[in-house]
PDB file of C-alpha atoms in Angstrom:
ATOM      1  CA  UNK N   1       5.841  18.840  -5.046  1.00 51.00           C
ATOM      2  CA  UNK N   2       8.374  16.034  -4.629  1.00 57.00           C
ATOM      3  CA  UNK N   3      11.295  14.775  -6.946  1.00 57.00           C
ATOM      4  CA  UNK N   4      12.227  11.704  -5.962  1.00 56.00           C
ATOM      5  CA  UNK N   5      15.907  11.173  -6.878  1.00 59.00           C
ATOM      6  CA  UNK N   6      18.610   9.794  -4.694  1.00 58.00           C
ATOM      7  CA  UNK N   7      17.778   9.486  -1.015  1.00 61.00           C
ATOM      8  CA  UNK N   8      16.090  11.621   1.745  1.00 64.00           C
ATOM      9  CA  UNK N   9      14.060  11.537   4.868  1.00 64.00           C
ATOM     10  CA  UNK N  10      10.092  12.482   5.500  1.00 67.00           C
ATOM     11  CA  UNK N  11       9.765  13.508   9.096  1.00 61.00           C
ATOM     12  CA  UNK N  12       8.194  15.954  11.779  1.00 59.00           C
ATOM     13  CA  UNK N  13       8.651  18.599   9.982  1.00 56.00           C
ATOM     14  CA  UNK N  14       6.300  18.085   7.073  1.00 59.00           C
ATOM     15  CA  UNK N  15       2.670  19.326   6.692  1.00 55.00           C
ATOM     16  CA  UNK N  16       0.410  16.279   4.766  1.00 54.00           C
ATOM     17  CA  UNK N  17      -0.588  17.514   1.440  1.00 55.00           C
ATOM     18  CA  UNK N  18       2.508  19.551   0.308  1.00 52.00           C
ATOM     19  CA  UNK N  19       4.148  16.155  -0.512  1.00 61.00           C
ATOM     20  CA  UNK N  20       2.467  15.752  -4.200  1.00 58.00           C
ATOM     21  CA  UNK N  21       4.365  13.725  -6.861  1.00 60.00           C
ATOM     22  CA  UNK N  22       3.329  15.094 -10.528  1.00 53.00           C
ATOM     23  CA  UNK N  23       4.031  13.921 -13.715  1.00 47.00           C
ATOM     24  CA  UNK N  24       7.426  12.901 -12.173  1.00 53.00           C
ATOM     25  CA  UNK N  25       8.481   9.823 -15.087  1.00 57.00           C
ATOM     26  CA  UNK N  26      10.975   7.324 -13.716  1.00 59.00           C
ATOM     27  CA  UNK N  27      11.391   8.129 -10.399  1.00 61.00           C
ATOM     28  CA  UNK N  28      14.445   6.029  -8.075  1.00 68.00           C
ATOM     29  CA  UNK N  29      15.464   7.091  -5.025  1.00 72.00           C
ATOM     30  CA  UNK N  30      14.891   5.856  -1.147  1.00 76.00           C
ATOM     31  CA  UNK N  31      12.257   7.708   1.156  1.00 77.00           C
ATOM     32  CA  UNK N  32      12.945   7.269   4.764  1.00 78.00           C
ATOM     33  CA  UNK N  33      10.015   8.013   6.864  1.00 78.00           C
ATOM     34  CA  UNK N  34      11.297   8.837  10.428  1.00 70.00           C
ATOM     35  CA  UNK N  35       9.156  10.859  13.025  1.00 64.00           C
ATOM     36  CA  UNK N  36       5.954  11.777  13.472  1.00 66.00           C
ATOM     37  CA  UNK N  37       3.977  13.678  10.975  1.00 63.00           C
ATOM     38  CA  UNK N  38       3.127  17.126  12.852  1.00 57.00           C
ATOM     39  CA  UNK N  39       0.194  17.989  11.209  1.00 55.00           C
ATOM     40  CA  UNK N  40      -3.024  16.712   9.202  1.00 55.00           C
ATOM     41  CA  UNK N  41      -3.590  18.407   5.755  1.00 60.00           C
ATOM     42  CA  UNK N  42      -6.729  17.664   3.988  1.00 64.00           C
ATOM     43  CA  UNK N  43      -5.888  14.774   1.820  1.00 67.00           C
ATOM     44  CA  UNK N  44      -4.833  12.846   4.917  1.00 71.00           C
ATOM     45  CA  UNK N  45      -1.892  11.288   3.448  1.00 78.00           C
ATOM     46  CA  UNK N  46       1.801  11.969   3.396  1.00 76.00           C
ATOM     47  CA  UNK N  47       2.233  11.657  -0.667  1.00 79.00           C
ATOM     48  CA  UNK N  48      -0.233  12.275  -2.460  1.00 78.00           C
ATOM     49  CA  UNK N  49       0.114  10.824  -5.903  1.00 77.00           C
ATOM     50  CA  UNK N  50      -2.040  13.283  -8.752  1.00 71.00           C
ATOM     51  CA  UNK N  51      -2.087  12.988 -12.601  1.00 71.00           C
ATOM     52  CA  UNK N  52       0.081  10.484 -14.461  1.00 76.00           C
ATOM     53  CA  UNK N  53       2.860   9.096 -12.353  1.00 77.00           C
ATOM     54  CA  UNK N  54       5.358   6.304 -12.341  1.00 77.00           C
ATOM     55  CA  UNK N  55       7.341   5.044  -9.776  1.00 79.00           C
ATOM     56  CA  UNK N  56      10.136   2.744  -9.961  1.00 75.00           C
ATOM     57  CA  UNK N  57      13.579   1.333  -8.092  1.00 79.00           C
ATOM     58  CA  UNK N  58      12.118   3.010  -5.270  1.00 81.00           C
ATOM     59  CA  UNK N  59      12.204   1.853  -1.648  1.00 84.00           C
ATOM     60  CA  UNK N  60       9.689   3.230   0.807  1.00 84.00           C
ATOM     61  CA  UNK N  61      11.503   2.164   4.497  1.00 86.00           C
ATOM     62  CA  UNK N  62       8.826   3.040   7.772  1.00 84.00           C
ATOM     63  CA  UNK N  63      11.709   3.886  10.626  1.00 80.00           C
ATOM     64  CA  UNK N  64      10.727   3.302  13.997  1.00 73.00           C
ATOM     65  CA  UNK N  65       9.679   6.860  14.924  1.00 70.00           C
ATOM     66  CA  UNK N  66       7.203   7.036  12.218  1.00 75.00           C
ATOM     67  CA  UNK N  67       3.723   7.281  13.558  1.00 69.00           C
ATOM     68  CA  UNK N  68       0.545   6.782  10.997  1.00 66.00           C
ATOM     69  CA  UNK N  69      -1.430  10.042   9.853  1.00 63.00           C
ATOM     70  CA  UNK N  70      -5.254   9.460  10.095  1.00 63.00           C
ATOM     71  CA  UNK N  71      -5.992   7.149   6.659  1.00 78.00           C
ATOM     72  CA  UNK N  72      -2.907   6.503   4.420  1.00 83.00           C
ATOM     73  CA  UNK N  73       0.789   7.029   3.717  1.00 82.00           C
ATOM     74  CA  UNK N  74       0.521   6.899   0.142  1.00 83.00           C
ATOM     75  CA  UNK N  75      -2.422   8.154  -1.686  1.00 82.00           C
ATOM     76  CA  UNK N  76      -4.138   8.125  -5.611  1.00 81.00           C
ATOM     77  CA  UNK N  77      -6.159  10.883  -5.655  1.00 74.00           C
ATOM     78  CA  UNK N  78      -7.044  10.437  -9.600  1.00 71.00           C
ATOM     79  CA  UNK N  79      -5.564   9.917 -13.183  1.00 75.00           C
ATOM     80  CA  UNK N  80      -2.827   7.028 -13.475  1.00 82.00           C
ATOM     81  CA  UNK N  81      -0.474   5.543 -11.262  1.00 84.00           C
ATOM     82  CA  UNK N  82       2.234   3.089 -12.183  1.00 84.00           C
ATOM     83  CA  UNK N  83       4.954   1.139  -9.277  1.00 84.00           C
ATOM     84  CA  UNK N  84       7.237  -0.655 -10.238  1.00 81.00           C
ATOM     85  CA  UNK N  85      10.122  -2.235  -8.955  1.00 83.00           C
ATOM     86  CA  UNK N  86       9.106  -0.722  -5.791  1.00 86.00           C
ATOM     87  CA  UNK N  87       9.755  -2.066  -2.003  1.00 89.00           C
ATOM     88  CA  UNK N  88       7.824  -1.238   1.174  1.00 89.00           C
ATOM     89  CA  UNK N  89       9.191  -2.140   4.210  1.00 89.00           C
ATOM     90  CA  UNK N  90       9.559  -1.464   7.966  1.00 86.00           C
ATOM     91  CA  UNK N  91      13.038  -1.414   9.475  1.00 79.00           C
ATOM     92  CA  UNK N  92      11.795  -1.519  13.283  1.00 75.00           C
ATOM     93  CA  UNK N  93      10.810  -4.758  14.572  1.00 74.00           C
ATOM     94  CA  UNK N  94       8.324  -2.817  16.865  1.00 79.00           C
ATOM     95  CA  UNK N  95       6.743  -0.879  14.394  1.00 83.00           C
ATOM     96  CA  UNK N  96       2.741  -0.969  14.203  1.00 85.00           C
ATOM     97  CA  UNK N  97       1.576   0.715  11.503  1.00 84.00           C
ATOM     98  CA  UNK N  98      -1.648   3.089  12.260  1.00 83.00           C
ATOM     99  CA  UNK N  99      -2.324   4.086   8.792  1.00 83.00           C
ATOM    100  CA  UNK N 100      -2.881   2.374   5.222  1.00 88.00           C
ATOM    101  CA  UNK N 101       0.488   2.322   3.104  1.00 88.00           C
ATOM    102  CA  UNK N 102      -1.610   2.518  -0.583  1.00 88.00           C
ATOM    103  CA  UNK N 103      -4.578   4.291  -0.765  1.00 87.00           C
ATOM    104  CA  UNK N 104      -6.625   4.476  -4.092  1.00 87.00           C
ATOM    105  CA  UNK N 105     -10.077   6.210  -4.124  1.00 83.00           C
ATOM    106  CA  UNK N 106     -10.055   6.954  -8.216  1.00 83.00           C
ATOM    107  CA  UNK N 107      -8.116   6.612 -11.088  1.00 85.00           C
ATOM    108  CA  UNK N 108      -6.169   3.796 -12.445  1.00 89.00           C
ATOM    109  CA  UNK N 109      -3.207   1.937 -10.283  1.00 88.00           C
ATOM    110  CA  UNK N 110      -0.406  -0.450 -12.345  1.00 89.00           C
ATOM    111  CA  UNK N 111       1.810  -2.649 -10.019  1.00 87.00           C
ATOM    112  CA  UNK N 112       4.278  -4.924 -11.200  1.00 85.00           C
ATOM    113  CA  UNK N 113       7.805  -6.205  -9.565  1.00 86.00           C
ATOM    114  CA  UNK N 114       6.630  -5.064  -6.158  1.00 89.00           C
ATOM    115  CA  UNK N 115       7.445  -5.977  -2.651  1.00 92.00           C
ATOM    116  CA  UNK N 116       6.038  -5.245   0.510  1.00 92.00           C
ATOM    117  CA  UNK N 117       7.943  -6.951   3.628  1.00 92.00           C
ATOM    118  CA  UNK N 118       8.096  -7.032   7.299  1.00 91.00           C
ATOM    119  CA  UNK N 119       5.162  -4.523   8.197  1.00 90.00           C
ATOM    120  CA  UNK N 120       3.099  -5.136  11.437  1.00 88.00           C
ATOM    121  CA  UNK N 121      -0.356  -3.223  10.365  1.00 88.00           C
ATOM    122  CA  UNK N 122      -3.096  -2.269  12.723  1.00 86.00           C
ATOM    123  CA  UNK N 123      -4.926  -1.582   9.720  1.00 86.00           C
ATOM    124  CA  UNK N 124      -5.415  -2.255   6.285  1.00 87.00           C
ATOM    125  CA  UNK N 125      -2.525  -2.063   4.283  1.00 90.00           C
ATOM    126  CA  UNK N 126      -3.812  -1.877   0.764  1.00 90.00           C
ATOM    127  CA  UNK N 127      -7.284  -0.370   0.228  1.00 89.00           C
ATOM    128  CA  UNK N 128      -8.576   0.047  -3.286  1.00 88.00           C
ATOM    129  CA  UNK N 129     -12.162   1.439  -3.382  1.00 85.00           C
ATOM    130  CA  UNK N 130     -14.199   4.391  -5.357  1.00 81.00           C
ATOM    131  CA  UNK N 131     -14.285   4.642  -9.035  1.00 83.00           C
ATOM    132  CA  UNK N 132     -10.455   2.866  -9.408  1.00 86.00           C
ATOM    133  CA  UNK N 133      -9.485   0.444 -11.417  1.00 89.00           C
ATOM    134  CA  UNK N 134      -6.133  -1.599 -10.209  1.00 89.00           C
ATOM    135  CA  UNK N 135      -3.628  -4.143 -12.058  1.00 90.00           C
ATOM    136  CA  UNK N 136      -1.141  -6.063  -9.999  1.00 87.00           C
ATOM    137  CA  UNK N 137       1.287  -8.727 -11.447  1.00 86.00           C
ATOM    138  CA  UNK N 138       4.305 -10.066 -10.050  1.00 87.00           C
ATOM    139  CA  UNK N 139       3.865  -8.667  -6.495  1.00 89.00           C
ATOM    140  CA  UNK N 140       4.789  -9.986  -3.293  1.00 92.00           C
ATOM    141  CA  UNK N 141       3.484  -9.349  -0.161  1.00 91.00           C
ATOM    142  CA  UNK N 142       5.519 -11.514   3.144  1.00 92.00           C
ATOM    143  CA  UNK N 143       6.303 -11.261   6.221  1.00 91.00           C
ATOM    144  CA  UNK N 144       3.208  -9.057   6.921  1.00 90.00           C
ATOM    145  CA  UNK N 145       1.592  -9.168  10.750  1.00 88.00           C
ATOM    146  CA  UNK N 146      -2.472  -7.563  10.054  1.00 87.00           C
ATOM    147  CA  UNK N 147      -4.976  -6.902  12.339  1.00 83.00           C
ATOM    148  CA  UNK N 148      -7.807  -5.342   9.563  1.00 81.00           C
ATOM    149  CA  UNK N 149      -7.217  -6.645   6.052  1.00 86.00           C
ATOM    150  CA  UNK N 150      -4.416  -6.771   3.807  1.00 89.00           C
ATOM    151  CA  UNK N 151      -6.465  -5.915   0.367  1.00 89.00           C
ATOM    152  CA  UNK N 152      -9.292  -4.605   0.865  1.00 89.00           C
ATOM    153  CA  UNK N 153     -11.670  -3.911  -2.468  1.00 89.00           C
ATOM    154  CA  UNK N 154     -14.628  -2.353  -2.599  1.00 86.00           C
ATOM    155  CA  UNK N 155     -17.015   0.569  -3.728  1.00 83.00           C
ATOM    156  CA  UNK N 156     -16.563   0.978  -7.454  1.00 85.00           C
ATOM    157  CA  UNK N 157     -13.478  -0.603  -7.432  1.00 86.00           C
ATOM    158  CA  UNK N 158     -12.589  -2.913 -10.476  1.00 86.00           C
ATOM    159  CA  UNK N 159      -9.051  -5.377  -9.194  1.00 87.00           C
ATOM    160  CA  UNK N 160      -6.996  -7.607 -10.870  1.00 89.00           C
ATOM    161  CA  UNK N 161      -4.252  -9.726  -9.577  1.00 86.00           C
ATOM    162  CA  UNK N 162      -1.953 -12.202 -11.069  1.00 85.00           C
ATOM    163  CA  UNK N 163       1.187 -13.707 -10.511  1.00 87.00           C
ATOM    164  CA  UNK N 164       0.692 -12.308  -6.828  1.00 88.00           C
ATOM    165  CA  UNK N 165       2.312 -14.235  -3.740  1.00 91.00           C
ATOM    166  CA  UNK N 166       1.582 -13.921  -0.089  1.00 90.00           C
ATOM    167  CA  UNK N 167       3.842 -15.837   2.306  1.00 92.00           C
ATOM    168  CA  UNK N 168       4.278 -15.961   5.958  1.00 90.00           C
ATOM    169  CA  UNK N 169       0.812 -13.989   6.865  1.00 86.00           C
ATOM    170  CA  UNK N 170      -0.572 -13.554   9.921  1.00 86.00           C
ATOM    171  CA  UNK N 171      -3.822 -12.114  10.219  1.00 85.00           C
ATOM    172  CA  UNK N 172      -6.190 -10.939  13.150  1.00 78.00           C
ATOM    173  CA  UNK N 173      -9.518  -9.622  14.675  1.00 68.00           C
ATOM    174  CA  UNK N 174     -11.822 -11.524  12.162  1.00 74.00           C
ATOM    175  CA  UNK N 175      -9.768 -10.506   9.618  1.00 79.00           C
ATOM    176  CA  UNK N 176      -8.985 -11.629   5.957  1.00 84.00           C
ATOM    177  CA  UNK N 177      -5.625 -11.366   3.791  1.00 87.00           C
ATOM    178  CA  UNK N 178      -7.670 -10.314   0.733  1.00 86.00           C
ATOM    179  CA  UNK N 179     -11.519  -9.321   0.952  1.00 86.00           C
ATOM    180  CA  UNK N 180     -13.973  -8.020  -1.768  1.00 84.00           C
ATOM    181  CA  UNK N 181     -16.327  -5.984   0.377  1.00 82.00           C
ATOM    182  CA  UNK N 182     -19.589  -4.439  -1.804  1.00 75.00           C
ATOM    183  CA  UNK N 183     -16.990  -3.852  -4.677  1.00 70.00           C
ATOM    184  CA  UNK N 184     -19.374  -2.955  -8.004  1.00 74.00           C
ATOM    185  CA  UNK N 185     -16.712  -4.114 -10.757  1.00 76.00           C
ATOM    186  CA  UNK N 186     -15.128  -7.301  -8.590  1.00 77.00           C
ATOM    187  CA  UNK N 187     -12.028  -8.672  -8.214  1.00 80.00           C
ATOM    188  CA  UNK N 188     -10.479 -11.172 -10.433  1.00 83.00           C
ATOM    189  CA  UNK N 189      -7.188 -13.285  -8.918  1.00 83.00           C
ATOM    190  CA  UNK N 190      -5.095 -15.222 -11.428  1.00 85.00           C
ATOM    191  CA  UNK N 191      -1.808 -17.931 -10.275  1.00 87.00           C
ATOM    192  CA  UNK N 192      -2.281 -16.480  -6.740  1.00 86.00           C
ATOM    193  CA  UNK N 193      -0.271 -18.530  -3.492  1.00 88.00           C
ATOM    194  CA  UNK N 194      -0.575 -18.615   0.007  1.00 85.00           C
ATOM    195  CA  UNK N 195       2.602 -19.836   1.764  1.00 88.00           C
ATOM    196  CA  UNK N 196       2.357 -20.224   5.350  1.00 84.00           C
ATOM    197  CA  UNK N 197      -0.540 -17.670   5.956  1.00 80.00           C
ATOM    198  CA  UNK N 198      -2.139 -18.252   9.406  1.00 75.00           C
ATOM    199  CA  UNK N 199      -4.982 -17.024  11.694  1.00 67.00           C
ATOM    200  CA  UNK N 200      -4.214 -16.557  15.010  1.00 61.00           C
ATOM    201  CA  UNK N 201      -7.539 -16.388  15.660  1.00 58.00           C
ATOM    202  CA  UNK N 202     -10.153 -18.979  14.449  1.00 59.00           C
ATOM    203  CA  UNK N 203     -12.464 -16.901  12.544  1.00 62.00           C
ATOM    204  CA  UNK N 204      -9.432 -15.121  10.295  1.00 68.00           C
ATOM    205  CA  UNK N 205      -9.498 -15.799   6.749  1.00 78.00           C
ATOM    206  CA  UNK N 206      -7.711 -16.268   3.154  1.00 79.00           C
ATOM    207  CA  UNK N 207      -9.870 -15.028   0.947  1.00 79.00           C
ATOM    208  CA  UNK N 208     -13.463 -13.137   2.133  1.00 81.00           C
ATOM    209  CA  UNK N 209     -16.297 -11.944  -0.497  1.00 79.00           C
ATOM    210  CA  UNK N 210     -19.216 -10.136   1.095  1.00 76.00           C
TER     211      UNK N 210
END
């Protein structure tokens, strides 16, 4: 288990899933992630987020030893999930993420008052899929460099987003900054911008249903 208060560092010498936050109300702190992870643990993920949780004035910063674990850095395994006030960010120009940041397979995810900033993904960087059901308001996502998807939804997967900005995108290798992939339950986006989101390829896209 992790209490997040204050500031500390996630490194090589952690093993993936015994970094569980539970039932942790108002959490604020800073998590460095420097290093590589070591070793895989069966969840796959750094944090693993289980049974009612809520995050806020936290700031998740990827250093530039951190090295992706196989699927995500952050993971919902089930039960509710609430961010807020949260930042995401890389503070490595040279950084390329290997793994998802958010992860959410089941359960419900709240987002509100959340940033996610200057992350060059090789991958998707939010993936909401399974039996989950996910509310985001007042989220911004800039300054992001993707080579897979940005938010991907799909499987039993139920998404809403409003008041959600994306500026200065780039996106890659036929892919999309949001896409709705086979997702059961749909996504529904509400006062949604795109400010200077590109392709640098022809066949990228905004938005992709299929």
């Amino acid at each position: 288990m992790i209490l997040i208060d204050g500031e500390g560092d996630i490194g090589g010498e952690c093993v993936v899933g015994d970094l569980c936050v539970k039932s942790m109300k108002k959490a604020k702190g800073t998590i460095h992630f420097n290093e590589a992870i070591q070793e895989m643990g069966s969840e796959g993920s750094v944090i693993v987020f289980v049974n009612e949780c809520v995050v806020e004035r936290c700031l998740f910063v990827f250093g530039e030893e951190f090295e992706g674990v196989e699927e995500s850095v952050l993971k919902e395994k089930d039960e509710r999930l609430e961010i807020s006030e949260c930042f995401f960010s890389s503070s490595a120009m040279d950084l390329v993420m290997k793994s998802m940041i958010l992860h959410v397979e089941r359960g419900e995810l709240k987002m509100s008052e959340t940033l996610f900033s200057g992350i060059h993904s090789a991958v998707q960087l939010l993936s909401f899929c399974g039996e989950s059901c996910v509310s985001i308001a007042e989220t911004r996502i800039l300054n992001i460099e993707c080579e897979g998807e940005v938010v991907r939804v799909g499987g039993k997967a139920k998404a809403e987003m409003k008041e959600t900005k994306f500026e200065n995108m780039s996106v890659a290798n036929e892919g999309s900054v949001m896409k709705m992939d086979g997702a059961d339950r749909g996504l529904c986006v509400l006062n949604c911008s795109f400010v200077k989101c590109r392709s640098t390829i022809k066949r990228g896209r905004m938005i992709r249903i299929c």
